[in-house]
XYZ file of C-alpha atoms in Angstrom:
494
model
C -9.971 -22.552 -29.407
C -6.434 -22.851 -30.974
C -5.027 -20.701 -28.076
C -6.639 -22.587 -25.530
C -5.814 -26.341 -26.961
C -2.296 -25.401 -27.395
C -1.600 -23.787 -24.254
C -3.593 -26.415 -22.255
C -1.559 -29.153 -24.068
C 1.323 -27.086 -22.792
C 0.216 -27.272 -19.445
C 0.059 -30.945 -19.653
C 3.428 -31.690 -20.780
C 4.501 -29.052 -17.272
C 2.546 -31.338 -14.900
C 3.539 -34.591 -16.197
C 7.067 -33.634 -16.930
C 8.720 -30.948 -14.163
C 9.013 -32.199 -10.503
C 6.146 -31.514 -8.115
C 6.739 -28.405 -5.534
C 7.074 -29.042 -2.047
C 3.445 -27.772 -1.436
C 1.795 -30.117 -3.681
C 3.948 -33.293 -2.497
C 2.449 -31.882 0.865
C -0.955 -31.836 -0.180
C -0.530 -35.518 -2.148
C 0.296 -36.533 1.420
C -3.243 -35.419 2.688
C -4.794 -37.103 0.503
C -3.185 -40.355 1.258
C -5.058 -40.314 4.831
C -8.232 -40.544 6.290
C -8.965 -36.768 7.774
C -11.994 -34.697 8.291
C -9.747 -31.371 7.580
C -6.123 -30.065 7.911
C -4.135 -27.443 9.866
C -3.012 -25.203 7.391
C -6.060 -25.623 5.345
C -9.727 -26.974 4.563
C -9.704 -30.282 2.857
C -10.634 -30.075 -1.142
C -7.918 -29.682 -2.019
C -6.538 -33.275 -0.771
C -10.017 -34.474 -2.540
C -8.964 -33.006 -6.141
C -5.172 -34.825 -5.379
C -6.904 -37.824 -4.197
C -9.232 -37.643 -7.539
C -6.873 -37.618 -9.930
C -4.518 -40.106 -8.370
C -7.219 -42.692 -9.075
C -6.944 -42.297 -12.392
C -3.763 -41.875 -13.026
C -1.529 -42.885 -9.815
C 0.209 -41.727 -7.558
C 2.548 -39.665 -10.748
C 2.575 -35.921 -11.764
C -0.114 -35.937 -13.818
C -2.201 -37.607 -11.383
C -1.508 -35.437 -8.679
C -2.090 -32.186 -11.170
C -4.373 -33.452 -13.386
C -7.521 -32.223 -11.229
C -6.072 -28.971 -11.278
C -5.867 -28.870 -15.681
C -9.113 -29.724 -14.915
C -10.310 -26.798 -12.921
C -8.819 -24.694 -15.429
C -11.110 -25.355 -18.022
C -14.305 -25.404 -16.224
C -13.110 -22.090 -15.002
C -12.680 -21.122 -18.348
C -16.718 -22.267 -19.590
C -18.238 -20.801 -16.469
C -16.051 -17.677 -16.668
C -17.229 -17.844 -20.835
C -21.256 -18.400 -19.940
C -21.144 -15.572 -17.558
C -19.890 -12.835 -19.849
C -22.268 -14.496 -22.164
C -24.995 -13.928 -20.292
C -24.675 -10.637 -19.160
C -23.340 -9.063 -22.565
C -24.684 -11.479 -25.665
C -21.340 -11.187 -27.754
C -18.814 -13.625 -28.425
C -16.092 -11.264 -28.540
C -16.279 -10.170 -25.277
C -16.392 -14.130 -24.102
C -13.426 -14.915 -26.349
C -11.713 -11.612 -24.433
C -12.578 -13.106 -20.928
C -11.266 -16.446 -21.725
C -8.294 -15.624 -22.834
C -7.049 -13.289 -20.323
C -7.065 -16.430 -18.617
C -4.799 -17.688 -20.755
C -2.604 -14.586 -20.747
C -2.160 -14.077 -17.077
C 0.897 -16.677 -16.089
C -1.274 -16.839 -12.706
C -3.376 -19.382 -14.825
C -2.148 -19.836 -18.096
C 1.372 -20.933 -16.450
C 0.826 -21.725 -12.712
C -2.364 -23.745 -13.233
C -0.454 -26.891 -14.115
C 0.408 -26.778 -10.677
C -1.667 -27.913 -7.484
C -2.994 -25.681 -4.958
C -5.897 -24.689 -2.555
C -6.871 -22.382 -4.980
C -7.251 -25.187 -7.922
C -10.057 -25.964 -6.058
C -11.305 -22.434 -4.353
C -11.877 -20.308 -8.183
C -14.085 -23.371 -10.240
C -16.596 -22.982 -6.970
C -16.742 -19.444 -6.256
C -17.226 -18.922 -10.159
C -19.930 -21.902 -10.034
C -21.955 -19.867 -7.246
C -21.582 -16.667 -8.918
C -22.959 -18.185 -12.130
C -25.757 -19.479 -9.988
C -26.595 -16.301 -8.980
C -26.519 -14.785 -12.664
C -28.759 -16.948 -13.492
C -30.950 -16.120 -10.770
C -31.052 -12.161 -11.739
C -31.922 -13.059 -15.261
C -34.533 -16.322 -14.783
C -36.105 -14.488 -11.505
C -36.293 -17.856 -10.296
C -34.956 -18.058 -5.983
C -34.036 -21.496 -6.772
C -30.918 -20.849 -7.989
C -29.884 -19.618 -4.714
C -29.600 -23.176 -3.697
C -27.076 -24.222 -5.622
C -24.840 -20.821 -4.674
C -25.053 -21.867 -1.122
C -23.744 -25.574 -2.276
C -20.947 -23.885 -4.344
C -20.260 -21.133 -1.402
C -19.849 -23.754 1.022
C -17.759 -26.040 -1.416
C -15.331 -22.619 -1.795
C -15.053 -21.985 1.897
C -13.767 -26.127 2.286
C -11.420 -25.262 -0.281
C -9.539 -22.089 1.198
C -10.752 -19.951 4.071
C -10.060 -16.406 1.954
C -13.816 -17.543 0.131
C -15.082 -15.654 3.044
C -13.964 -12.386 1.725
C -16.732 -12.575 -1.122
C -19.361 -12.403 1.727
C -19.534 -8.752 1.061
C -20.141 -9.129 -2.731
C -23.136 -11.187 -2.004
C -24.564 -8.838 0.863
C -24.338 -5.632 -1.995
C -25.976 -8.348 -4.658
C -29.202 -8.565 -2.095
C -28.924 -5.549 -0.693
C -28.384 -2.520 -3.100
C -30.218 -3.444 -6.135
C -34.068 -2.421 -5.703
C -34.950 -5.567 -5.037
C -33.823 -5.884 -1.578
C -36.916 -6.572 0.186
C -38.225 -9.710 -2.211
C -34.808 -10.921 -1.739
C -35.015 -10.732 1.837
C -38.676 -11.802 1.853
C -37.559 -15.266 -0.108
C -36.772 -18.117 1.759
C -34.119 -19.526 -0.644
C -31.433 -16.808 0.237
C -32.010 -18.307 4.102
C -31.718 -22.032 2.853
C -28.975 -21.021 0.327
C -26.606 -19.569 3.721
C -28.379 -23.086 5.757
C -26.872 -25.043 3.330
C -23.686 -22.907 2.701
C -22.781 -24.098 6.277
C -24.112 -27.525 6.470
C -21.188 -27.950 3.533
C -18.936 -26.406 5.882
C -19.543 -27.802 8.484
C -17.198 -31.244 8.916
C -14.345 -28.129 8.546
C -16.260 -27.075 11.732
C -16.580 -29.720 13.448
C -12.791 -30.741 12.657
C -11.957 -27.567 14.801
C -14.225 -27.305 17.354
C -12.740 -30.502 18.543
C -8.964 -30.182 17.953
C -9.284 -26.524 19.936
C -9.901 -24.730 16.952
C -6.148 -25.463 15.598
C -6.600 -24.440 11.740
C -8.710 -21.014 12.325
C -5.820 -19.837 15.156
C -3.020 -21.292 12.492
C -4.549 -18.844 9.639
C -5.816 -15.659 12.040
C -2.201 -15.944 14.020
C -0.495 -13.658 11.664
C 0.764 -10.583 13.272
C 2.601 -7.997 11.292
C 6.156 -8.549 10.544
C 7.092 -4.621 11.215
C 5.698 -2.351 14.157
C 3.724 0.445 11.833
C 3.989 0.318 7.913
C 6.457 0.446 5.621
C 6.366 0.778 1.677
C 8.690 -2.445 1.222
C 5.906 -5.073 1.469
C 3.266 -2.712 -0.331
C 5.716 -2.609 -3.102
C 6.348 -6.027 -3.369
C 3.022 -7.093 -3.126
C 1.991 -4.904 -6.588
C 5.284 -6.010 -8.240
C 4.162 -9.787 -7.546
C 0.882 -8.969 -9.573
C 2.280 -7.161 -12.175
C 4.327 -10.368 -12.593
C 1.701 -12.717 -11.910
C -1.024 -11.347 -13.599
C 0.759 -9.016 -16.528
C 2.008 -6.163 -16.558
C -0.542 -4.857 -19.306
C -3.645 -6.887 -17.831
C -3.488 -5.867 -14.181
C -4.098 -2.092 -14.685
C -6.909 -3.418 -17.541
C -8.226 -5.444 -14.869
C -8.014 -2.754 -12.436
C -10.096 0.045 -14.502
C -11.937 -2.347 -15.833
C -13.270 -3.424 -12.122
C -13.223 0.187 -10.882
C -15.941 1.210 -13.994
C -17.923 -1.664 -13.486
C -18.357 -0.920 -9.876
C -19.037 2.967 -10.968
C -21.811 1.987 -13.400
C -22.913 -0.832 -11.559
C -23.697 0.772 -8.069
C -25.054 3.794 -9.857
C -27.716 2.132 -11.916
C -28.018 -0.388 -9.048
C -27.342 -4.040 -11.305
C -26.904 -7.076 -9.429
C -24.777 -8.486 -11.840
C -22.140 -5.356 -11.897
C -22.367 -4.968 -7.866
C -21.786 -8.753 -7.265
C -18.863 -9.347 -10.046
C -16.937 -5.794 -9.337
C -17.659 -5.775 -5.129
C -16.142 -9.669 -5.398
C -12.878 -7.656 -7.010
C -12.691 -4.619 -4.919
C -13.419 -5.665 -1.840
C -10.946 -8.387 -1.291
C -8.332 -6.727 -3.282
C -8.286 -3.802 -0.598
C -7.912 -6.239 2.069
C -4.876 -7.618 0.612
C -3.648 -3.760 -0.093
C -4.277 -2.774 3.738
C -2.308 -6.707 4.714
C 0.517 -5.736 2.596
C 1.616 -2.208 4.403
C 2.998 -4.378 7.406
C 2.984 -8.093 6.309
C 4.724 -9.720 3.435
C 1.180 -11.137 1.285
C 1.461 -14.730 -0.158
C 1.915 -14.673 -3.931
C -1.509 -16.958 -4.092
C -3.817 -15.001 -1.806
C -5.161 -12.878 -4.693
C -5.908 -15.516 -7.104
C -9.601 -16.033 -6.209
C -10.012 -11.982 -7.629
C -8.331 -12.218 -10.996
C -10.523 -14.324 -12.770
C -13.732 -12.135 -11.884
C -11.779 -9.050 -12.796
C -11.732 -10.550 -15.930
C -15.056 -11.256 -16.304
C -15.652 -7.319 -15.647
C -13.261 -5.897 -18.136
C -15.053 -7.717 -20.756
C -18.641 -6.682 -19.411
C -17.492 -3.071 -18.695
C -16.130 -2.568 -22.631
C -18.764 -3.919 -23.758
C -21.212 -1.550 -21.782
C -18.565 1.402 -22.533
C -18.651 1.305 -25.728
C -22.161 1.179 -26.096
C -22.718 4.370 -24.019
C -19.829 6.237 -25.056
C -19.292 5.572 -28.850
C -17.195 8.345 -29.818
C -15.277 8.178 -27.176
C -11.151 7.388 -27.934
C -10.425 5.346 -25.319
C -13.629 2.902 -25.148
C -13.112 2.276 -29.268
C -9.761 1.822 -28.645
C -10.363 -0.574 -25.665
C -10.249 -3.907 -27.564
C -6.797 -2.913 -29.364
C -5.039 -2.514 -26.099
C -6.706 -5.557 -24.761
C -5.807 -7.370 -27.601
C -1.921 -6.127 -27.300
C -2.268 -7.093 -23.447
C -3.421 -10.802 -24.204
C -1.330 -11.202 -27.480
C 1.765 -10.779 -25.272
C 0.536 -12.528 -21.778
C 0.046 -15.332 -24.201
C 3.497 -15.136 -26.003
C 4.814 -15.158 -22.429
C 3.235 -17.887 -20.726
C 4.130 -20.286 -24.197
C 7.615 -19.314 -23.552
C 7.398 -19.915 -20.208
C 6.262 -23.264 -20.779
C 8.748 -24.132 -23.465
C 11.516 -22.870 -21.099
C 10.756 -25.396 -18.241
C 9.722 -28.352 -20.625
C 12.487 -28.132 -23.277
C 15.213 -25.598 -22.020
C 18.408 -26.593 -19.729
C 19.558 -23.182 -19.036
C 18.883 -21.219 -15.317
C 18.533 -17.723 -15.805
C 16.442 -16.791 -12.743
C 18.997 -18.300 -10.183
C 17.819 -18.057 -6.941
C 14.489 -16.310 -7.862
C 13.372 -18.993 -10.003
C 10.141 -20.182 -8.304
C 9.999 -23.458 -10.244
C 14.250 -24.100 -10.031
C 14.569 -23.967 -6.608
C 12.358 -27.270 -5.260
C 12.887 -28.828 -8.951
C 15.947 -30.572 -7.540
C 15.199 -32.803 -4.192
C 14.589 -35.999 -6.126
C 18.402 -36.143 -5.967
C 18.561 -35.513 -2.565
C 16.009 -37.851 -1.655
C 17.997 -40.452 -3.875
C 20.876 -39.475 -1.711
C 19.442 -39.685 1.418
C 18.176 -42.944 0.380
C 21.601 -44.660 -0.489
C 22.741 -43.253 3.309
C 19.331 -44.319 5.142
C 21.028 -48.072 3.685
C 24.332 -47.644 3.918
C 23.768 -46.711 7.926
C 21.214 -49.635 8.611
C 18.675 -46.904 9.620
C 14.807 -47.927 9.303
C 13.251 -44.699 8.960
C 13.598 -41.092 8.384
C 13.109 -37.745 10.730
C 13.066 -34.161 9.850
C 12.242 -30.973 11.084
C 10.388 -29.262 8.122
C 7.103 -30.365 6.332
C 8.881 -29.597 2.973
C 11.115 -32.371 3.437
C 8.532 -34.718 4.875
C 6.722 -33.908 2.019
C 9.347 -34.758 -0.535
C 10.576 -37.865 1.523
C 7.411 -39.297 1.334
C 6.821 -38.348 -2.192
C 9.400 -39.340 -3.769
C 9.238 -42.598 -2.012
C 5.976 -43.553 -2.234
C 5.917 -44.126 1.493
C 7.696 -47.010 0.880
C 9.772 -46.200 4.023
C 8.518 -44.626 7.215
C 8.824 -40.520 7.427
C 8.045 -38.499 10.743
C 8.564 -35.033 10.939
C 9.553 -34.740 15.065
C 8.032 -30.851 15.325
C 5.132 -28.785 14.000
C 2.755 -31.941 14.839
C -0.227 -30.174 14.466
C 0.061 -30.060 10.676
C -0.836 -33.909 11.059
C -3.998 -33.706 13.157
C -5.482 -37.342 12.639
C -2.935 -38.604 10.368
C -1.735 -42.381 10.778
C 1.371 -42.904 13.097
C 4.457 -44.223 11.123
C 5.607 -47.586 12.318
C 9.749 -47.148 13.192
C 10.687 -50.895 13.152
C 14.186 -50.247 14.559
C 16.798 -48.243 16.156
C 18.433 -46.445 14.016
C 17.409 -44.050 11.659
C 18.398 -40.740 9.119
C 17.471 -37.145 10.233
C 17.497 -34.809 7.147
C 17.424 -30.954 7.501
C 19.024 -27.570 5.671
C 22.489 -27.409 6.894
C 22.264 -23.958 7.609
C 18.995 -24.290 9.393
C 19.043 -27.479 11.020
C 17.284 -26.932 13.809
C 19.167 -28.650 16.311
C 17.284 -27.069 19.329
C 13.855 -29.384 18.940
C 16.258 -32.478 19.719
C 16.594 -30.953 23.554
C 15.447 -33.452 25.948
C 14.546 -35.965 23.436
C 17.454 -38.122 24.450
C 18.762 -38.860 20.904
C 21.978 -39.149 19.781
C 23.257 -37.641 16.734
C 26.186 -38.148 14.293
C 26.910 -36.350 11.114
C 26.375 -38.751 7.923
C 26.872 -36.768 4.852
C 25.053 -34.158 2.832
C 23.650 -33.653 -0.487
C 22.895 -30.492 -2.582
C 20.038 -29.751 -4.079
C 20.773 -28.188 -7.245
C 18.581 -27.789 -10.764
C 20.210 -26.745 -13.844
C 24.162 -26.535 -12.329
C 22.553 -23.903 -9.626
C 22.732 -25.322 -5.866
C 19.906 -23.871 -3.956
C 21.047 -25.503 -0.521
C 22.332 -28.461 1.253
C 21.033 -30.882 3.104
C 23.074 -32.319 5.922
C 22.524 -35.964 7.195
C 22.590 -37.407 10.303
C 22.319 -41.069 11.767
C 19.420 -41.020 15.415
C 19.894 -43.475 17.714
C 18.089 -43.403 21.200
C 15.070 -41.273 20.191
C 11.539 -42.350 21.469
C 9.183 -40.020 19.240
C 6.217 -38.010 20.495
C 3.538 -38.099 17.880
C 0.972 -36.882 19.722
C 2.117 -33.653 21.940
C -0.218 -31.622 23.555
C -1.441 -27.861 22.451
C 0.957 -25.404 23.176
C 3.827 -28.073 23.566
C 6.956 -26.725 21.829
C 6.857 -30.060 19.327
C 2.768 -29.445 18.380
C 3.539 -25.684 17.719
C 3.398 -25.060 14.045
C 3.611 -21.383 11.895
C 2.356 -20.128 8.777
C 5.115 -20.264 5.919
């Protein structure tokens, strides 16, 4: 309880403190409009931001505080289903506090993402169906199809546990009542009744988000090592470099035991591991995989390392390695907690840069100043409104503004589907892009005019990470509204 007050206290002082990331200023602007569902993803995400900016404003804690939140209701469901499956504390104090140790959670939770919203449901529906192997009651199928369908409107990747549910029903001996039962049938009904506005959204906008997230072609012609690599050294990070092998065997046994004595319980919790994690594996041998992709497994591969010891130690008792089991668990989550407290303390209290370039926190820490900067120019050249050519800096203009002055990003339109049309009250205004990437090309035919206005780096800790280049528009009628396939509607996965 100590552990988990401190570090969530920790986590708190990150989120109110340290400068949001460009993702979550992007998904604060979601939630400041009226939309059914988004391009890049489904929409609870902008509900959580939306949430906790009516308690608390539009500040950082308001914008993260839904995610603090998530943590610890991961953390009690995650606790009641080792509970229930095992019947000792230890094992529940174990599984909570790998959450603590892995800086996927313990450190990166007092940040805002799909997946803030994603884990709290797909553990909620799991639970659901815990309960139903040990009650016998169908019922609880209902609310796993309400908390299925609430995890596929936060990120689409919830459809990779489908085949963790299929081996629940289908392995285990009880197979036919399962499939007998109307409740697994109303559970998948309402599954996609929940889902469906996300649906609808893209059955009428010709299916924009599902092409956005399926249009990923590999980034080499065969396979290469380099991504596979990076993708393991990522997790290692991530997750620890002690608690992702645990988390690994742990899994691996539980699947062993599980399928071989046919439990629901095992099958569901180590299938909802394997399954996706070998997905990601086969992505990574010819595409680079995003560092957040895995983080719906982690949690339930902690769940069964603490139900697999438990079990292991009960059927092999004079065996080395089980009895020794909790000691190198123990060592695993003494230092993943050691870590993420430093980790904390470092952003919150420390000036110095050590990770440069590679620091993920460093490098979009710093564009308050350039958004002050562009600011003082937008005045100083009579300009109304700003333009730019990347949804990071629309995201941070309007941020760190409040939308107190109009923003319009002039390409990638499809990322705002729905969203209300900024009013540009004059002539003039300030277009604000990477010098070294400025995209000059989407200005073709636009019939703008463009003159060079300054620049600003954007720098955290005496470490410039770019710089921004201004530029005064004149003579530019936007298009908010291209049509598919038009080279200003045209967005790509980051």
């Amino acid at each position: 309880m100590a552990v988990v007050a401190g570090l969530t206290v920790l986590r708190a002082i990150f989120a109110t403190t340290v400068d949001l990331r460009v993702d979550e200023a992007y998904y604060w602007t979601w939630s400041r409009e009226s939309v059914i569902s988004f391009l890049d993803h489904p929409p609870l995400i902008a509900w959580f931001v939306r949430f906790g900016t009516a308690l608390f404003g539009d500040s950082n804690f308001g914008v993260r505080f839904a995610g603090l939140l998530a943590m610890l209701v991961m953390q009690m469901l995650l606790a009641d289903i080792v509970w229930r499956t095992v019947r000792d504390w230890r094992y529940v104090i174990a599984a909570v506090l790998m959450m603590e140790a892995a800086p996927d959670y313990g450190l990166m939770m007092a940040k805002i993402a799909p997946d803030t919203a994603l884990i709290p449901c797909e553990l909620a529906m799991i639970w659901s169906l815990v309960r139903l192997t040990q009650s016998g009651d169908q019922r609880w199928w209902l609310p796993a199809g309400l908390f299925g369908g609430l995890a596929l409107t936060a990120k689409y990747t919830a459809i990779l546990l489908v085949p963790a549910l299929l081996a629940f029903v289908l392995v285990p001996d009880w197979r036919r009542r399962q499939l007998s039962s109307p409740y697994p049938w109303i559970a998948a009904a309402l599954a996609l009744l929940v889902f469906a506005p996300v649906f609808y959204w893209n059955a009428t906008h010709d299916w924009a988000s599902f092409k956005f997230q399926l249009d990923r072609p590999p980034q080499i012609v065969g396979w290469s090592a380099r991504f596979f690599v990076d993708f393991l050294g990522q997790q290692f990070v991530l997750v620890g470099i002690l608690l992702l092998p645990i988390a690994l065997i742990g899994a691996t046994m539980l699947a062993i035991r599980g399928y071989r004595n046919r439990d629901p319980v095992s099958i569901l919790l180590s299938t909802a591991v394997i399954f996706p994690l070998a997905f990601f594996l086969s992505r990574a041998f010819s595409t680079r995989v995003g560092d957040s992709w895995p983080l719906l497994v982690w949690p339930i591969a902690f769940a069964c390392v603490a139900i697999n010891l438990k079990q292991w130690r009960q059927e092999a008792p004079h065996s080395r390695w089980a009895q020794s089991g909790p000691a190198i668990l123990g060592i695993a989550i003494t230092t993943g907690v050691a870590f993420d407290a430093a980790a904390h303390l470092y952003y919150i209290a420390g000036s110095a840069n050590y990770l440069r370039n590679d620091d993920p926190i460093g490098k979009e820490a710093g564009f308050a100043n350039v958004v002050a900067a562009a600011e003082r120019k937008r005045k100083e050249i009579g300009g109304r409104w700003f333009v730019t050519s990347d949804y990071r800096m629309y995201s941070m203009l309007r941020w760190h503004l409040r939308d107190a002055v109009p923003v319009v990003q002039i390409n990638e339109r499809a990322r705002y589907i729905g969203f209300r049309h900024p009013v540009l009250d004059g002539p003039v205004g300030l277009y604000v892009a990477p010098k070294d990437n400025a995209r000059a090309a989407v200005w073709n035919g636009t019939g703008a005019t463009l003159q060079p206005a300054g620049q600003a780096d954007l720098a955290w800790r005496g470490y410039n990470y770019d710089v921004y280049a201004f530029q005064k528009v004149t003579g530019w009628n936007p298009v908010f509204s291209p049509i598919p396939r038009d080279p200003l509607y045209e967005a790509r996965p980051n």
